[in-house]
Every structure is written in C-alpha cells, then in structure tokens.
Amino acid sequence: MVDALGVAVVGFGWMGRVHTQAYARVRHHYPRLALRPELVAVAEEVPGRAEEAAEQFGFASTTRDWREVAADPRVGAVSITAPNFLHREIAVAMAEAGKHIWIEKPVGLSAEDARAVADAVAKAGVQGTVGFNYRNAPAVEAARDLIAAGEIGAVTHVRIRLFSDYAAHPESALTWRYERARGGSGVLGDLASHGADLARFLLGDIASLTADTAVFLPRRARPTTAAAGHSRAAGGELGPVENEDYVNCLLRFASGARGVLEACRVSVGEQNNYGFEVHGTRGAVSWDFRRMNELAVSRGTSYQDQPVSTVYVGPEHGEFAAFQPGAANAMGYDDLKVVEAYRFLRSVAEGTPYGATLSDAVHSAAALDAMAHSAERGAWAEVRP
Ligand SMILES: NC(=O)c1ccc[n+]([C@@H]2O[C@H](COP(=O)([O-])OP(=O)(O)OC[C@H]3O[C@@H](n4cnc5c(N)ncnc54)[C@H](O)[C@@H]3O)[C@@H](O)[C@H]2O)c1
C-alpha cells in the first residue's frame, strides 16, 4: 500500500505547469516510489488561472492566496513556482508550517534569501529540493562520473555557456523578470544560476571569480494583459530594464581548475544553447542541451590528435532507464522535471535528500552575488556560500 502525499503548487505559470505535469507522471516512470502525490491545491494570483489548472489537472481546490496553502492540513509538500521575490517569504512560511518544498531556482533574490530558506528548511526538519534540472540529465551525470573517475585526467578548465533569445524580441513584455524588486538579478538568476550549479556539480566548489555584465535592451513594453512566461506586449508603455541581459565570468575553482561562464538572454539566433566543455590533462567531455542525450568524449593516451566520439546515454546512465529502454531514444526537458519530482518525493519518503538541495542553491546564489559584486567593482570576488 502506497501512502498518498497531498501536494500544492504556488504560481501557475510555465514552471507551475511543468511541476504539475511531473507530479502527474512521476509514478508512470517510478512505479516503486513509496509515495503517491495527490494534487490538492493550486494558488495563483491571476484570476481564473488556478481554476483552469484545476480543470485541466484535477487539483481539488484553488485559491489566490498562498497563505491558505500553508494553513491547509491536506498539504504535505509544496512546489514554489512563483516569481523570485516571493520565494523566500513563501518557502519560509511553508517550511515553518511543516511542508516539504520543491522550489525553483534561483531561490530568492540573493544568497541571503537562499540561506534564509535553507535555514528554515533545516530548522523545520522538512525536505527541500531545488529546480536545477540540467544536472538531472543522464548525460550530465555521466559526464560528472567520467570526470570523477579520472577518465579525462586532471581537470584543467571548463567553458559553460547559456545563450538564449527568450528576451531578445524588442516587444517582449517588461515582466517581473526585468525588475530588481521582483526578479532580483537578470540573466544571473535566470540562466547563470544553472551555469553556476553545473560548474560546481562537475568540477567542485568555485573559489573566486571576476565578471562583467551588460544591459543590451534597456527599455521594454509594460504588459497590457496578465503575462506569463516570456510573453509580448506590443504597444505597451515603455519602462526601464533594471537588471543585466548578459554576463561573462572567469572562474577559479578550489581545485585550481579554471573556467569561463557566459550567459545571455538576448542572443538572437540562439535557442537554448546551453552546455559545457570540460578539459583535462588526458581528454575532454562536452554536452549540449539541444542534444541532451549525447556526450562528446575524447579519452585515451594520444594527447594530440586524439579522436572525439559521440556517446549516446543509455539505461546505465543516471535515470535514463526510467524513461527509455535503450540508448539514443530521446528524453526531453520535461523528463528532467520528472526526475526532479522523483528525487523530491523520494527524499520525503525516506527522510534523506536526493538531488539538488538548498545547500546547492546557496552555493549557486553565492556565486551570483559574487558575479554582481565583481561586475560592480571591476575586481575579483571570493565566493562565500
Ligand atoms: N528550472 C528552470 O529551468 C526554470 C525555467 C523557468 C523559470 N524558472 C523559475 O521558476 C519561477 C517561475 O518562473 P516562470 O517562468 O514559471 O514564471 P511565470 O511568470 O510564467 O509564472 C509565475 C506565476 O506565478 C504567479 N504569481 C505571481 N505572484 C503570485 C502570488 N502572490 N501567488 C500565487 N501566484 C503568483 C504569476 O501570476 C504567474 O502565473 C522563477 O523563479 C524562475 O526563475 C525555472
């Protein structure tokens, strides 16, 4: 007999929908999961959006006030998929109410916010999972294992890139993402937070860094209707973009390895061009999100002119076997969220963390704070989680 766990979703935009789909699918892929999530509540401030979610996915109740979710005894776990400025307040309240939380990155507006959430989760003794979904890709896990096994020798340097055009259109709406008060940083929290997490997941702690940031589209149109995701607002009144479109950063790892992390949200001609190239003294491994189930691997003892081969991940890598029976059958983005849901629910079932935790969020947020600090001062900054 599998126990039911009442789950709620706060904020039903893109991520709210993806988390909900993951709860709906998780037992299809993980039939032995010791908990069965039940969609008991959805909180969303835009009128009608929660009701639509309930209609489509079968949430038992809807509200516009997330505080009702915190007070709801049916709810054991909460997905926090609202904008960044709400992460801290909602997450701390949910943890204090004894709810386990699955929260989206970057966990608040700053490392201080991420720390506050991590502390609240630790104090309440609940589980906390963070939406660093790219590390859930079987190929990324395989790359980490290969690096840890010394197959590319001692790691010397890494390049991490996250280029997107989601904010490149001149008519894209001036949503919470572009405001300091509600979004915090710009591409730092949005894309570089994943990059900082991948850097640490693959190579270990970042010790110090120096960064440069830029705003390329300084004005955008205010939304004329309720916005979600990256909607357009043609004809809306123009307002200022308050945070960076671009970051370029040099990294020094505690191991002595070096790195470059570059992220941009206004790169015309780039769609989800996310990935990394890790180099070592005997080989290299690289990954491109757009070919999520492949790795390019160079290993051996040739040093020079050493061939690079394509490895298709298969059932022996990460969580691949939960989705596909054999290598080169594709997994997709939403599957990474199913993996995340599985790890979250398994953490709750077993009382021990699996997957990305709030400690990982604090490390990523500390790197972002250091990037902002460095860009402001034009100097190297230490990363202090
Ligand atoms: N892991 C990833 O790959 C990934 C991708 C996109 C976004 N995110 C993160 O997910 C979060 C949400 O991003 P999104 O793209 O889904 O944004 P979104 O704007 O599409 O959705 C946010 C939703 O929250 C709702 N909301 C706002 N205030 C609320 C309140 N007080 N109570 C309830 N609902 C409220 C909005 O109306 C909207 O529907 C952000 O923190 C973002 O950084 C993560």
Short mmCIF file of C-alpha atoms in Angstrom, two decimals, residues 143 146-147 152-161 198-200 202-206 249-261 275-287 296 298 303 380:
data_model
loop_
_atom_site.label_atom_id
_atom_site.label_comp_id
_atom_site.label_asym_id
_atom_site.label_seq_id
_atom_site.Cartn_x
_atom_site.Cartn_y
_atom_site.Cartn_z
CA ALA A 143 29.95 13.46 -17.58
CA LEU A 146 33.53 10.20 -16.08
CA ILE A 147 35.36 13.26 -14.73
CA ILE A 152 39.94 12.84 -18.83
CA GLY A 153 42.89 13.14 -16.43
CA ALA A 154 43.14 16.09 -14.05
CA VAL A 155 40.58 18.73 -14.95
CA THR A 156 42.24 21.88 -16.23
CA HIS A 157 39.43 24.12 -17.45
CA VAL A 158 35.76 24.35 -18.35
CA ARG A 159 33.61 26.55 -20.56
CA ILE A 160 29.94 26.88 -19.68
CA ARG A 161 27.53 28.72 -21.92
CA LEU A 198 26.58 22.88 -13.33
CA ALA A 199 30.09 24.24 -12.77
CA ARG A 200 30.07 23.06 -9.17
CA LEU A 202 31.01 18.90 -12.46
CA LEU A 203 34.16 20.47 -11.01
CA GLY A 204 33.52 21.18 -7.32
CA ASP A 205 33.42 24.48 -5.43
CA ILE A 206 34.10 27.80 -7.13
CA CYS A 249 32.68 35.46 -15.95
CA LEU A 250 36.10 33.93 -15.27
CA LEU A 251 36.09 31.21 -12.61
CA ARG A 252 38.76 29.82 -10.33
CA PHE A 253 37.81 26.53 -8.71
CA ALA A 254 39.01 25.35 -5.30
CA SER A 255 40.72 22.51 -7.20
CA GLY A 256 42.83 25.01 -9.14
CA ALA A 257 40.90 24.44 -12.38
CA ARG A 258 39.85 27.50 -14.36
CA GLY A 259 36.63 28.28 -16.15
CA VAL A 260 34.60 30.66 -18.26
CA LEU A 261 30.86 31.07 -17.79
CA GLY A 275 26.17 23.40 -22.47
CA PHE A 276 29.72 22.87 -21.33
CA GLU A 277 33.12 21.69 -22.43
CA VAL A 278 35.37 20.26 -19.73
CA HIS A 279 39.04 19.71 -20.49
CA GLY A 280 41.52 17.57 -18.60
CA THR A 281 45.16 16.60 -18.98
CA ARG A 282 44.23 13.48 -20.99
CA GLY A 283 40.84 14.16 -22.51
CA ALA A 284 37.69 16.22 -22.74
CA VAL A 285 33.94 15.89 -22.40
CA SER A 286 31.28 18.21 -23.72
CA TRP A 287 27.49 18.46 -23.63
CA ALA A 296 31.20 14.16 -26.94
CA SER A 298 37.76 12.34 -26.02
CA TYR A 303 47.18 13.80 -26.17
CA TRP A 380 37.93 39.56 -8.43
#
